[in-house]
JSON list of C-alpha atoms in Angstrom, two decimals:
[
{"chain": "A", "resi": 1, "resn": "MET", "atom": "CA", "xyz": [-44.87, -89.10, -73.31]},
{"chain": "A", "resi": 2, "resn": "LYS", "atom": "CA", "xyz": [-47.96, -91.28, -73.64]},
{"chain": "A", "resi": 3, "resn": "GLY", "atom": "CA", "xyz": [-47.71, -91.10, -77.42]},
{"chain": "A", "resi": 4, "resn": "PHE", "atom": "CA", "xyz": [-44.04, -92.09, -77.32]},
{"chain": "A", "resi": 5, "resn": "ARG", "atom": "CA", "xyz": [-44.79, -95.13, -75.16]},
{"chain": "A", "resi": 6, "resn": "GLU", "atom": "CA", "xyz": [-47.61, -96.20, -77.48]},
{"chain": "A", "resi": 7, "resn": "HIS", "atom": "CA", "xyz": [-45.38, -95.72, -80.52]},
{"chain": "A", "resi": 8, "resn": "VAL", "atom": "CA", "xyz": [-42.61, -97.84, -79.00]},
{"chain": "A", "resi": 9, "resn": "LEU", "atom": "CA", "xyz": [-45.03, -100.60, -77.96]},
{"chain": "A", "resi": 10, "resn": "THR", "atom": "CA", "xyz": [-46.76, -100.81, -81.34]},
{"chain": "A", "resi": 11, "resn": "ARG", "atom": "CA", "xyz": [-43.48, -100.88, -83.24]},
{"chain": "A", "resi": 12, "resn": "GLN", "atom": "CA", "xyz": [-41.39, -102.71, -80.68]},
{"chain": "A", "resi": 13, "resn": "ASP", "atom": "CA", "xyz": [-40.50, -105.75, -82.79]},
{"chain": "A", "resi": 14, "resn": "ALA", "atom": "CA", "xyz": [-39.49, -103.62, -85.79]},
{"chain": "A", "resi": 15, "resn": "LEU", "atom": "CA", "xyz": [-37.48, -101.25, -83.59]},
{"chain": "A", "resi": 16, "resn": "ILE", "atom": "CA", "xyz": [-35.69, -104.16, -81.91]},
{"chain": "A", "resi": 17, "resn": "ALA", "atom": "CA", "xyz": [-34.83, -105.68, -85.30]},
{"chain": "A", "resi": 18, "resn": "ASP", "atom": "CA", "xyz": [-33.51, -102.32, -86.58]},
{"chain": "A", "resi": 19, "resn": "VAL", "atom": "CA", "xyz": [-31.39, -101.66, -83.49]},
{"chain": "A", "resi": 20, "resn": "ALA", "atom": "CA", "xyz": [-30.02, -105.23, -83.43]},
{"chain": "A", "resi": 21, "resn": "PHE", "atom": "CA", "xyz": [-29.14, -104.98, -87.13]},
{"chain": "A", "resi": 22, "resn": "ALA", "atom": "CA", "xyz": [-27.34, -101.65, -86.60]},
{"chain": "A", "resi": 23, "resn": "ILE", "atom": "CA", "xyz": [-25.35, -103.04, -83.66]},
{"chain": "A", "resi": 24, "resn": "GLY", "atom": "CA", "xyz": [-24.60, -106.25, -85.54]},
{"chain": "A", "resi": 25, "resn": "SER", "atom": "CA", "xyz": [-23.25, -104.28, -88.50]},
{"chain": "A", "resi": 26, "resn": "ARG", "atom": "CA", "xyz": [-20.94, -102.34, -86.20]},
{"chain": "A", "resi": 27, "resn": "ILE", "atom": "CA", "xyz": [-19.72, -105.55, -84.57]},
{"chain": "A", "resi": 28, "resn": "GLN", "atom": "CA", "xyz": [-18.87, -107.06, -87.97]},
{"chain": "A", "resi": 29, "resn": "ARG", "atom": "CA", "xyz": [-16.83, -103.99, -88.93]},
{"chain": "A", "resi": 30, "resn": "ALA", "atom": "CA", "xyz": [-15.09, -103.75, -85.55]},
{"chain": "A", "resi": 31, "resn": "GLN", "atom": "CA", "xyz": [-11.51, -104.85, -85.19]},
{"chain": "A", "resi": 32, "resn": "ARG", "atom": "CA", "xyz": [-12.15, -106.15, -81.68]},
{"chain": "A", "resi": 33, "resn": "LYS", "atom": "CA", "xyz": [-14.02, -109.39, -81.96]},
{"chain": "A", "resi": 34, "resn": "GLY", "atom": "CA", "xyz": [-15.78, -111.58, -79.42]},
{"chain": "A", "resi": 35, "resn": "LEU", "atom": "CA", "xyz": [-19.30, -110.16, -79.45]},
{"chain": "A", "resi": 36, "resn": "GLU", "atom": "CA", "xyz": [-20.51, -112.19, -82.43]},
{"chain": "A", "resi": 37, "resn": "THR", "atom": "CA", "xyz": [-22.03, -114.85, -80.17]},
{"chain": "A", "resi": 38, "resn": "LEU", "atom": "CA", "xyz": [-24.43, -112.44, -78.47]},
{"chain": "A", "resi": 39, "resn": "ASP", "atom": "CA", "xyz": [-28.14, -112.80, -79.16]},
{"chain": "A", "resi": 40, "resn": "LEU", "atom": "CA", "xyz": [-28.51, -109.16, -80.12]},
{"chain": "A", "resi": 41, "resn": "LYS", "atom": "CA", "xyz": [-32.28, -109.20, -80.49]},
{"chain": "A", "resi": 42, "resn": "GLN", "atom": "CA", "xyz": [-32.67, -110.62, -76.99]},
{"chain": "A", "resi": 43, "resn": "GLU", "atom": "CA", "xyz": [-30.22, -108.09, -75.54]},
{"chain": "A", "resi": 44, "resn": "VAL", "atom": "CA", "xyz": [-32.01, -105.21, -77.26]},
{"chain": "A", "resi": 45, "resn": "ARG", "atom": "CA", "xyz": [-35.40, -106.56, -76.12]},
{"chain": "A", "resi": 46, "resn": "ARG", "atom": "CA", "xyz": [-34.14, -106.57, -72.52]},
{"chain": "A", "resi": 47, "resn": "GLY", "atom": "CA", "xyz": [-32.99, -102.98, -73.00]},
{"chain": "A", "resi": 48, "resn": "PHE", "atom": "CA", "xyz": [-36.46, -102.00, -74.25]},
{"chain": "A", "resi": 49, "resn": "GLU", "atom": "CA", "xyz": [-38.03, -103.65, -71.21]},
{"chain": "A", "resi": 50, "resn": "ARG", "atom": "CA", "xyz": [-35.83, -101.48, -68.96]},
{"chain": "A", "resi": 51, "resn": "LEU", "atom": "CA", "xyz": [-36.66, -98.36, -70.98]},
{"chain": "A", "resi": 52, "resn": "ARG", "atom": "CA", "xyz": [-37.65, -95.55, -68.66]},
{"chain": "A", "resi": 53, "resn": "VAL", "atom": "CA", "xyz": [-39.65, -92.71, -70.09]},
{"chain": "A", "resi": 54, "resn": "ILE", "atom": "CA", "xyz": [-39.65, -89.78, -67.72]},
{"chain": "A", "resi": 55, "resn": "GLU", "atom": "CA", "xyz": [-42.33, -87.15, -67.98]},
{"chain": "A", "resi": 56, "resn": "PRO", "atom": "CA", "xyz": [-40.73, -83.88, -69.03]},
{"chain": "A", "resi": 57, "resn": "LYS", "atom": "CA", "xyz": [-40.90, -80.98, -66.59]},
{"chain": "A", "resi": 58, "resn": "VAL", "atom": "CA", "xyz": [-40.21, -77.33, -67.10]},
{"chain": "A", "resi": 59, "resn": "ARG", "atom": "CA", "xyz": [-38.43, -75.44, -64.38]},
{"chain": "A", "resi": 60, "resn": "ILE", "atom": "CA", "xyz": [-37.86, -71.72, -64.60]},
{"chain": "A", "resi": 61, "resn": "VAL", "atom": "CA", "xyz": [-34.84, -70.29, -62.83]},
{"chain": "A", "resi": 62, "resn": "LEU", "atom": "CA", "xyz": [-34.66, -66.53, -63.03]},
{"chain": "A", "resi": 63, "resn": "LYS", "atom": "CA", "xyz": [-31.17, -65.07, -62.97]},
{"chain": "A", "resi": 64, "resn": "ASP", "atom": "CA", "xyz": [-30.26, -61.68, -61.57]},
{"chain": "A", "resi": 65, "resn": "VAL", "atom": "CA", "xyz": [-33.52, -61.35, -59.62]},
{"chain": "A", "resi": 66, "resn": "ALA", "atom": "CA", "xyz": [-32.86, -60.03, -56.13]},
{"chain": "A", "resi": 67, "resn": "TRP", "atom": "CA", "xyz": [-35.07, -59.22, -53.18]},
{"chain": "A", "resi": 68, "resn": "GLU", "atom": "CA", "xyz": [-34.93, -55.59, -54.26]},
{"chain": "A", "resi": 69, "resn": "SER", "atom": "CA", "xyz": [-36.68, -56.57, -57.52]},
{"chain": "A", "resi": 70, "resn": "SER", "atom": "CA", "xyz": [-39.82, -57.29, -55.52]},
{"chain": "A", "resi": 71, "resn": "ARG", "atom": "CA", "xyz": [-39.92, -53.60, -54.57]},
{"chain": "A", "resi": 72, "resn": "ASP", "atom": "CA", "xyz": [-39.79, -52.39, -58.18]},
{"chain": "A", "resi": 73, "resn": "LYS", "atom": "CA", "xyz": [-43.31, -51.68, -59.47]},
{"chain": "A", "resi": 74, "resn": "GLU", "atom": "CA", "xyz": [-42.36, -52.04, -63.15]},
{"chain": "A", "resi": 75, "resn": "PHE", "atom": "CA", "xyz": [-40.72, -55.42, -62.51]},
{"chain": "A", "resi": 76, "resn": "MET", "atom": "CA", "xyz": [-43.73, -56.69, -60.53]},
{"chain": "A", "resi": 77, "resn": "THR", "atom": "CA", "xyz": [-46.15, -55.55, -63.27]},
{"chain": "A", "resi": 78, "resn": "ALA", "atom": "CA", "xyz": [-44.13, -57.36, -65.94]},
{"chain": "A", "resi": 79, "resn": "LEU", "atom": "CA", "xyz": [-43.94, -60.46, -63.76]},
{"chain": "A", "resi": 80, "resn": "ALA", "atom": "CA", "xyz": [-47.70, -60.47, -63.16]},
{"chain": "A", "resi": 81, "resn": "GLN", "atom": "CA", "xyz": [-48.31, -60.23, -66.90]},
{"chain": "A", "resi": 82, "resn": "ALA", "atom": "CA", "xyz": [-45.88, -63.04, -67.71]},
{"chain": "A", "resi": 83, "resn": "PHE", "atom": "CA", "xyz": [-46.92, -65.63, -65.10]},
{"chain": "A", "resi": 84, "resn": "PRO", "atom": "CA", "xyz": [-50.29, -66.83, -63.76]},
{"chain": "A", "resi": 85, "resn": "LYS", "atom": "CA", "xyz": [-50.99, -65.70, -60.20]},
{"chain": "A", "resi": 86, "resn": "THR", "atom": "CA", "xyz": [-50.86, -69.29, -58.90]},
{"chain": "A", "resi": 87, "resn": "ASP", "atom": "CA", "xyz": [-47.28, -69.66, -60.19]},
{"chain": "A", "resi": 88, "resn": "LEU", "atom": "CA", "xyz": [-46.20, -66.57, -58.25]},
{"chain": "A", "resi": 89, "resn": "GLU", "atom": "CA", "xyz": [-47.55, -67.68, -54.88]},
{"chain": "A", "resi": 90, "resn": "GLY", "atom": "CA", "xyz": [-44.80, -67.68, -52.29]},
{"chain": "A", "resi": 91, "resn": "TRP", "atom": "CA", "xyz": [-42.17, -66.05, -54.49]},
{"chain": "A", "resi": 92, "resn": "PHE", "atom": "CA", "xyz": [-41.82, -62.91, -52.45]},
{"chain": "A", "resi": 93, "resn": "GLU", "atom": "CA", "xyz": [-42.66, -64.01, -48.93]},
{"chain": "A", "resi": 94, "resn": "GLU", "atom": "CA", "xyz": [-40.45, -62.52, -46.26]},
{"chain": "A", "resi": 95, "resn": "PHE", "atom": "CA", "xyz": [-39.19, -64.47, -43.24]},
{"chain": "A", "resi": 96, "resn": "ASN", "atom": "CA", "xyz": [-36.96, -63.62, -40.32]},
{"chain": "A", "resi": 97, "resn": "VAL", "atom": "CA", "xyz": [-35.66, -67.20, -40.31]},
{"chain": "A", "resi": 98, "resn": "ALA", "atom": "CA", "xyz": [-35.97, -70.20, -42.59]},
{"chain": "A", "resi": 99, "resn": "ARG", "atom": "CA", "xyz": [-39.53, -71.41, -43.04]},
{"chain": "A", "resi": 100, "resn": "GLU", "atom": "CA", "xyz": [-40.42, -74.50, -41.00]},
{"chain": "A", "resi": 101, "resn": "ARG", "atom": "CA", "xyz": [-40.28, -77.67, -43.03]},
{"chain": "A", "resi": 102, "resn": "VAL", "atom": "CA", "xyz": [-43.61, -79.50, -43.03]},
{"chain": "A", "resi": 103, "resn": "PRO", "atom": "CA", "xyz": [-43.19, -83.30, -42.80]},
{"chain": "A", "resi": 104, "resn": "GLU", "atom": "CA", "xyz": [-44.62, -85.15, -45.78]}
]
């Protein structure tokens, strides 16, 4: 993510020119007219300023894993080998009611 931001910032003017040229070419070929008066470079620059780069996250959702799986020794051994212990904390806690929500 950091590398992408740096890449965009160092090449911003060239990227804006390329994008504006591509959009301008499409506008010239379009049958619907009326966009020729736009300052494409300025519009694209504004778009780059609003560019949001969101840090990627990985979320694992296991399918077909039931409470009964936590009682199967082979399953638990395979799980312990596949995931670090810290990632498994709280996976198989048992409650009689929903856990109390702690205010943030």
